[in-house]
Short mmCIF file of C-alpha atoms in Angstrom, two decimals:
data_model
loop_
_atom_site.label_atom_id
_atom_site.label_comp_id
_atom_site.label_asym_id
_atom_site.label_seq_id
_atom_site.Cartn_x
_atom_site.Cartn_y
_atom_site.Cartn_z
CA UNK A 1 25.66 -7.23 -0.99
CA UNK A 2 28.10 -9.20 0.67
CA UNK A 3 28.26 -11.79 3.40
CA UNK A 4 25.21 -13.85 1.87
CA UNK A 5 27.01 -17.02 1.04
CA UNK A 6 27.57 -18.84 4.11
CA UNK A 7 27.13 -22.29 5.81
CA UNK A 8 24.42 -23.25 7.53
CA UNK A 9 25.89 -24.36 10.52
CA UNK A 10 22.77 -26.41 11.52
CA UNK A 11 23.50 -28.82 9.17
CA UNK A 12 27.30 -29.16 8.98
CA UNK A 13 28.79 -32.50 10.74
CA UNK A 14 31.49 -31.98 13.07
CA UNK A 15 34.05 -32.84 10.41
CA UNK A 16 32.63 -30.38 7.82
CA UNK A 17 32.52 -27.88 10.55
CA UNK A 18 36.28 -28.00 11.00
CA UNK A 19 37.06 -28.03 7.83
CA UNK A 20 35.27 -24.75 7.09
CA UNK A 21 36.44 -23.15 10.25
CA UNK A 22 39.94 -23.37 8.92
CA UNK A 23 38.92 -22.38 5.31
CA UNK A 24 38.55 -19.57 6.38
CA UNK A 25 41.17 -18.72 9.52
CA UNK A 26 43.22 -19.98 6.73
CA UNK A 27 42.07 -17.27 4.05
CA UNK A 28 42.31 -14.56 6.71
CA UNK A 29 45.72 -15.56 7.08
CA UNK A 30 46.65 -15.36 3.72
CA UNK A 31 45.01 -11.77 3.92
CA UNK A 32 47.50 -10.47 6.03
CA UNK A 33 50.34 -12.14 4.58
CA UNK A 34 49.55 -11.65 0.40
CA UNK A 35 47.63 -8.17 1.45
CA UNK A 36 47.81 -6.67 4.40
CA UNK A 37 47.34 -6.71 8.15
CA UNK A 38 44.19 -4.10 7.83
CA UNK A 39 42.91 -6.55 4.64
CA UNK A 40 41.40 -9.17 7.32
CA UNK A 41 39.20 -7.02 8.60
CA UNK A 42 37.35 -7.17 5.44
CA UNK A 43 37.13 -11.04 5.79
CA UNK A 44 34.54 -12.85 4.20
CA UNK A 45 32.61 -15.93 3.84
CA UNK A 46 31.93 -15.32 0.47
CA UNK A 47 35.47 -15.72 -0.67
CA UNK A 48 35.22 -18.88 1.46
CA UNK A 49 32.49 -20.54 -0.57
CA UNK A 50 34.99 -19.45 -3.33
CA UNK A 51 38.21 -21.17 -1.90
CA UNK A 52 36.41 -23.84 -1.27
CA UNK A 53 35.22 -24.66 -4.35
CA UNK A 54 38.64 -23.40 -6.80
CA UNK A 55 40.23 -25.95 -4.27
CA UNK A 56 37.39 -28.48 -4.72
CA UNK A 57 37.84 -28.28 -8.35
CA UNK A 58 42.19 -27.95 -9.18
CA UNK A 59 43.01 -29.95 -6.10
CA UNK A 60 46.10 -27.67 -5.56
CA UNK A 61 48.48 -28.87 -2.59
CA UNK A 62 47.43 -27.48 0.75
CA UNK A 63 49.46 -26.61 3.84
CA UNK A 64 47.88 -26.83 7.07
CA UNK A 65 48.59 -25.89 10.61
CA UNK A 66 47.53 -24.74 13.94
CA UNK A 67 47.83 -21.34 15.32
CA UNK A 68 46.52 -18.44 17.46
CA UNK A 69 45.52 -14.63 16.45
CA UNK A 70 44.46 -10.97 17.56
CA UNK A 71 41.06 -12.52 17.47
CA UNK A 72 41.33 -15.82 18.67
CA UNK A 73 44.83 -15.35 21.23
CA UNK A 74 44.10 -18.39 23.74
CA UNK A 75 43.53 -21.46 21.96
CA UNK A 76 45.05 -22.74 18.72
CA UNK A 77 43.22 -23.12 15.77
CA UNK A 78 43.57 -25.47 12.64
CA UNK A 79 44.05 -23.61 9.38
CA UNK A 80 45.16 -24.26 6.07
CA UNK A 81 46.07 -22.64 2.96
CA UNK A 82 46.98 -23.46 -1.17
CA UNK A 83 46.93 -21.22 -4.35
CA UNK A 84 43.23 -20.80 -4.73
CA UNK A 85 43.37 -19.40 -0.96
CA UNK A 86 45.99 -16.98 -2.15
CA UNK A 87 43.57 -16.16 -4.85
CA UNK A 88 40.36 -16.00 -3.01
CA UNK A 89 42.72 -13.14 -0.63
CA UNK A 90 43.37 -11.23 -3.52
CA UNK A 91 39.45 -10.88 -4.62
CA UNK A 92 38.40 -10.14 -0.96
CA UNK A 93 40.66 -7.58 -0.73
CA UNK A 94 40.16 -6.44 -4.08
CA UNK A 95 36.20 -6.12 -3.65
CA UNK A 96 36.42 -4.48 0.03
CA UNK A 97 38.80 -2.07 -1.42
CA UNK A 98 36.45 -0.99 -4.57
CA UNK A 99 32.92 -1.29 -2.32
CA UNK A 100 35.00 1.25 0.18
CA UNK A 101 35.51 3.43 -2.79
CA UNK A 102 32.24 3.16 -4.18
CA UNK A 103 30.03 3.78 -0.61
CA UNK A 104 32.36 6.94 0.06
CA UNK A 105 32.08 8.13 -4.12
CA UNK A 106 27.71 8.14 -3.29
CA UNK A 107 27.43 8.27 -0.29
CA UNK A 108 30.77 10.53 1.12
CA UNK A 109 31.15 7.73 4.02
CA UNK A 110 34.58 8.92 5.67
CA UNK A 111 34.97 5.72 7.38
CA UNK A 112 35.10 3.69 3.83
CA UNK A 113 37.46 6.71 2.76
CA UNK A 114 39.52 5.99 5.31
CA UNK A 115 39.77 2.25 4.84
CA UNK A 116 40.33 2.50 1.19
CA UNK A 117 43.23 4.62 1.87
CA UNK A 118 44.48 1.59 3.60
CA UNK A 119 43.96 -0.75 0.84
CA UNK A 120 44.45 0.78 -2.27
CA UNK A 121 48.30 -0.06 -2.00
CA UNK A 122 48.08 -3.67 -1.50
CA UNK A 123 45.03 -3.71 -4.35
CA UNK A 124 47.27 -1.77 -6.63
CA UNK A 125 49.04 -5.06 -6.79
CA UNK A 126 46.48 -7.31 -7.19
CA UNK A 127 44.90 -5.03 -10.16
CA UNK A 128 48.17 -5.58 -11.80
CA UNK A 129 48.43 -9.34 -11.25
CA UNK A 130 44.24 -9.87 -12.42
CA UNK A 131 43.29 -7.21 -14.66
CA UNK A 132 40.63 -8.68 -15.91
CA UNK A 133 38.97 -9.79 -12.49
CA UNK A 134 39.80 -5.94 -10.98
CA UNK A 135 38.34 -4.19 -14.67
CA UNK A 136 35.22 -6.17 -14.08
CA UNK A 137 34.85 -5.24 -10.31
CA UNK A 138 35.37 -1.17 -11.01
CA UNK A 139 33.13 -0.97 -14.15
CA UNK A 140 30.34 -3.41 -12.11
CA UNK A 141 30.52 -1.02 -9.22
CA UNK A 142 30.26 1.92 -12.16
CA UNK A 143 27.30 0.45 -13.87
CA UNK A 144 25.71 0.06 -10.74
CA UNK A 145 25.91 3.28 -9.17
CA UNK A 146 24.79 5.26 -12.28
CA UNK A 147 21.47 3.08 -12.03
CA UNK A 148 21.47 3.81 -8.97
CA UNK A 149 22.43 7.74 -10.01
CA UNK A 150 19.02 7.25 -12.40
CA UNK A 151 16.66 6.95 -9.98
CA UNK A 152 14.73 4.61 -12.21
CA UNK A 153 13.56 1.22 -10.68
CA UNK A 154 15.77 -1.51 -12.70
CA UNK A 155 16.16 -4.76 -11.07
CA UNK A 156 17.47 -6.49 -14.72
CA UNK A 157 20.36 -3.49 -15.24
CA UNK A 158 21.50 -3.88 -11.78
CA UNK A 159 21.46 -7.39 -11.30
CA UNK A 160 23.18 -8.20 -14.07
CA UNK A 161 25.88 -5.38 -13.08
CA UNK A 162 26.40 -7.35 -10.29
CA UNK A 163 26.37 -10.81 -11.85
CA UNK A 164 29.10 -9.66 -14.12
CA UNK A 165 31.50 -8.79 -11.25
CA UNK A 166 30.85 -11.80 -9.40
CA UNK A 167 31.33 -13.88 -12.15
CA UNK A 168 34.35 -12.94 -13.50
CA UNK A 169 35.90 -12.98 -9.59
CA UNK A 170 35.05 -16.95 -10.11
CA UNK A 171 37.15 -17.52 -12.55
CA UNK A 172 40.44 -18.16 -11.33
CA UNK A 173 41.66 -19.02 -14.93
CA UNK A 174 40.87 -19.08 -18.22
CA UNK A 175 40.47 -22.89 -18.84
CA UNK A 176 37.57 -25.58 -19.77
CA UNK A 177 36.28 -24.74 -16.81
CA UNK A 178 35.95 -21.44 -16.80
CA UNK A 179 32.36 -20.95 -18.87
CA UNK A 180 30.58 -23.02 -15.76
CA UNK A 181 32.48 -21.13 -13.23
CA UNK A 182 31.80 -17.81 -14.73
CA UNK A 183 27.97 -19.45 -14.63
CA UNK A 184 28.07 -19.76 -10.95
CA UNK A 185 28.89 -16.47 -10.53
CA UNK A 186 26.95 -14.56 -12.24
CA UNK A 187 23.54 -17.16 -10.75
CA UNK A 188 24.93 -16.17 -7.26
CA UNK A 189 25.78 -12.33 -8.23
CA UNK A 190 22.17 -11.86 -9.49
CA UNK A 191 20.58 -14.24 -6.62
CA UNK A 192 22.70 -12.09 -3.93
CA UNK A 193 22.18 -8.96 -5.57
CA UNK A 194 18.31 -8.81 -5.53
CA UNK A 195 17.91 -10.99 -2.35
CA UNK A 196 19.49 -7.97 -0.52
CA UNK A 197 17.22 -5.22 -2.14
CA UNK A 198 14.49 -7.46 -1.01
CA UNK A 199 15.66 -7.45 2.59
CA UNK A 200 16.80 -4.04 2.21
CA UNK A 201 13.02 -3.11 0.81
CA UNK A 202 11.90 -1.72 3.85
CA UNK A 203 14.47 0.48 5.85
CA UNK A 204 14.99 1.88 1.92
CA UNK A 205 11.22 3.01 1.44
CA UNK A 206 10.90 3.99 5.02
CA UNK A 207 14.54 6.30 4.22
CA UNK A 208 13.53 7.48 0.80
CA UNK A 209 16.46 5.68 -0.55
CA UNK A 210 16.92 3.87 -3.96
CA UNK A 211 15.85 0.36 -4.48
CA UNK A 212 15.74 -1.30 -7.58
CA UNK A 213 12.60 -3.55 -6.23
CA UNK A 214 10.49 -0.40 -4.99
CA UNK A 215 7.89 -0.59 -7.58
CA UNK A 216 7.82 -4.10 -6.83
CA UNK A 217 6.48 -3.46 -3.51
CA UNK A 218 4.29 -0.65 -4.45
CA UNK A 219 2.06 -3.28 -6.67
CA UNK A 220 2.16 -5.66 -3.42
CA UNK A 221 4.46 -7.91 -4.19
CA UNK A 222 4.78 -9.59 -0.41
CA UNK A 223 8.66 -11.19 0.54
CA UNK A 224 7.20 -14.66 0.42
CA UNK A 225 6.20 -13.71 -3.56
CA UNK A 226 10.17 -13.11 -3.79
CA UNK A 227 11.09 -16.53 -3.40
CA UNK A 228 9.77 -17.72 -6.97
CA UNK A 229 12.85 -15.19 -8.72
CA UNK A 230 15.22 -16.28 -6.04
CA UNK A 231 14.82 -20.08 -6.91
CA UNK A 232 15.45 -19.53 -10.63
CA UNK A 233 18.35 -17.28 -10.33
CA UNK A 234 19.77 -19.63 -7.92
CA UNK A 235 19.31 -22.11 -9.82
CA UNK A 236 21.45 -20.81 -12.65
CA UNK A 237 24.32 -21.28 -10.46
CA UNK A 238 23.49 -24.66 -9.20
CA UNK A 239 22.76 -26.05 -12.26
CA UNK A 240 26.68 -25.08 -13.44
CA UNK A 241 27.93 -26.09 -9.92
CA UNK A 242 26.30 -29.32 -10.52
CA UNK A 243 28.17 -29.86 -13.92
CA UNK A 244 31.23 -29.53 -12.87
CA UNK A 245 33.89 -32.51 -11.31
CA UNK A 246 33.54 -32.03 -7.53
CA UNK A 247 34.61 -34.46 -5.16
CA UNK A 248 36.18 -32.84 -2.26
CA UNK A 249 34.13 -30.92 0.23
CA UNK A 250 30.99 -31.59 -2.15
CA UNK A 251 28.16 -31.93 0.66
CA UNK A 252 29.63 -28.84 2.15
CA UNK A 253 29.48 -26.73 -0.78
CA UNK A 254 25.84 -28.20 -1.70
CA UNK A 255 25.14 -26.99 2.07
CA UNK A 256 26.06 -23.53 1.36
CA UNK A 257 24.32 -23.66 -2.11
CA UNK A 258 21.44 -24.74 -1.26
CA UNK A 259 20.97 -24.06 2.08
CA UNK A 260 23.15 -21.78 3.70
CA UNK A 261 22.63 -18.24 1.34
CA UNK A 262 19.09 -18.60 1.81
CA UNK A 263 19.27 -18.24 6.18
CA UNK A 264 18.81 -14.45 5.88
CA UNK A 265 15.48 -14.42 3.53
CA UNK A 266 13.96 -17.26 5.78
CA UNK A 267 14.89 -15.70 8.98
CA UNK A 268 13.05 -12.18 7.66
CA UNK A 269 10.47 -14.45 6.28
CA UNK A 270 10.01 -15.93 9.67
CA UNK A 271 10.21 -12.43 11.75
CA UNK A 272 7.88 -11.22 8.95
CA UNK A 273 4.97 -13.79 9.45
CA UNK A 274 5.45 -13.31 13.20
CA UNK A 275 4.10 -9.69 13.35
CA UNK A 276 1.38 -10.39 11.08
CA UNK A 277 0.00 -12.97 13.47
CA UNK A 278 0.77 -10.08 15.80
CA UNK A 279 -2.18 -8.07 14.40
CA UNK A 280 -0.42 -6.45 11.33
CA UNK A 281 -2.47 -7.43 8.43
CA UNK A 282 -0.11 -5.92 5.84
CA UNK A 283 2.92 -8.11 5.23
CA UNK A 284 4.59 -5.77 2.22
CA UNK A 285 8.24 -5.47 3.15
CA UNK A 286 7.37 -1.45 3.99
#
């Protein structure tokens, strides 16, 4: 469910490109340094989007720099940091940490074991430091998997599971603009949510596992007949994201909004569509 909101890359200009390039070297820094080392392997652009915005919005003082990494050990690379990136490290590693817990809790994954063993010390400390960010992550992750537990298609129980979680990792703090933040994301935790049971559709049916769109599917439902739900939930978020003061890095966060979490539903929409003109007539995602 994660890794969904990203840039599109197509439409960044050079200057926005750079800038979000050392977003996020800048976040994975702050991984390793608030966290730990092993925390930047669970890196994401999701908690970039989030950065991003937080330092859109407070306009906290930023340190840059240039610098080289395990991953990128030739050339240097422009990166920069401020409080909302120290925040946005402590809800990726947070939310890596719990998802470990939760794949190996259903599904006995030793790999996830293994790499929440490695993170629950560092998370320990970012539980105590945002209780109310790290209650809503377990008990989202809780909800979810005893709908999932259930067995019982429900798209509405889950989604809004999901939406809770997200939404509450938006809100950095409890201010005047928390209520639109919190908005954002819970539009983007529902939008994300069933956008990846509706990729996930069918590898699930074809594995027997649970999907909270199944019976979707089994009336017909087609992923092109997705797209109406999408748009609305979406545009929950956007409509909040809209409302509030934005200056800084506006076009690129309007690029990722509204262009860059839908690449992975138009790129199955587009593989899709290609093997029905292939001579498959049935285009249910089965």
């Amino acid at each position: 469910m994660f890794g969904y909101i990203t840039a599109d890359a197509r439409l960044l200009t050079e200057e926005q490109r750079t800038r979000y390039a050392a977003c996020y070297c800048g976040l994975c820094r702050r991984l390793g340094r608030e966290c730990s080392a092993v925390s930047r392997l669970t890196l994401t652009y999701d908690m970039t989007f989030l950065v991003l915005l937080l330092s859109s919005l407070y306009e906290p003082e930023e340190t840059a720099g240039l610098g080289r990494c395990a991953v990128h050990p030739v050339k240097s690379r422009p990166h920069w940091h401020n409080d909302a990136t120290n925040y946005g490290a402590a809800m990726n590693a947070a939310l890596a940490a719990y998802n470990c817990l939760d794949d190996w809790q259903d599904d006995r994954n030793l790999p996830k074991l293994a790499l929440w063993q490695l993170l629950r010390r560092p998370v320990r400390a970012v539980q105590d430091r945002y209780p109310r960010q790290s209650g809503a992550i377990t008990a989202s992750l809780d909800r979810l998997s005893a709908i999932e537990a259930a067995g019982v298609p429900d798209p509405d129980g889950a989604a809004n599971a999901f939406a809770h979680l997200l939404g509450e990792v938006f809100v950095w703090r409890e201010d005047r603009w928390a209520d639109d933040l919190r908005t954002v994301g819970q539009g983007l935790g529902r939008f994300v949510y069933l956008l990846d049971a509706a990729l996930d559709l069918p590898e699930d049916r074809t594995k027997g596992r649970y999907n909270p769109l199944s019976h979707w599917a089994a009336e017909g439902r087609t992923l092109a007949d997705f797209r109406p739900m999408l748009t609305m939930l979406l545009g929950e978020a956007t409509a909040a994201f809209e409302r509030l003061p934005l200056v800084q890095d506006l076009e690129l966060l309007r690029n990722i909004l509204y262009s860059g979490v839908w690449q992975r539903y138009e790129s199955a929409l587009r593989k899709q569509n290609s093997q029905n003109e292939g001579g498959s007539h049935d285009i249910r995602p089965v």
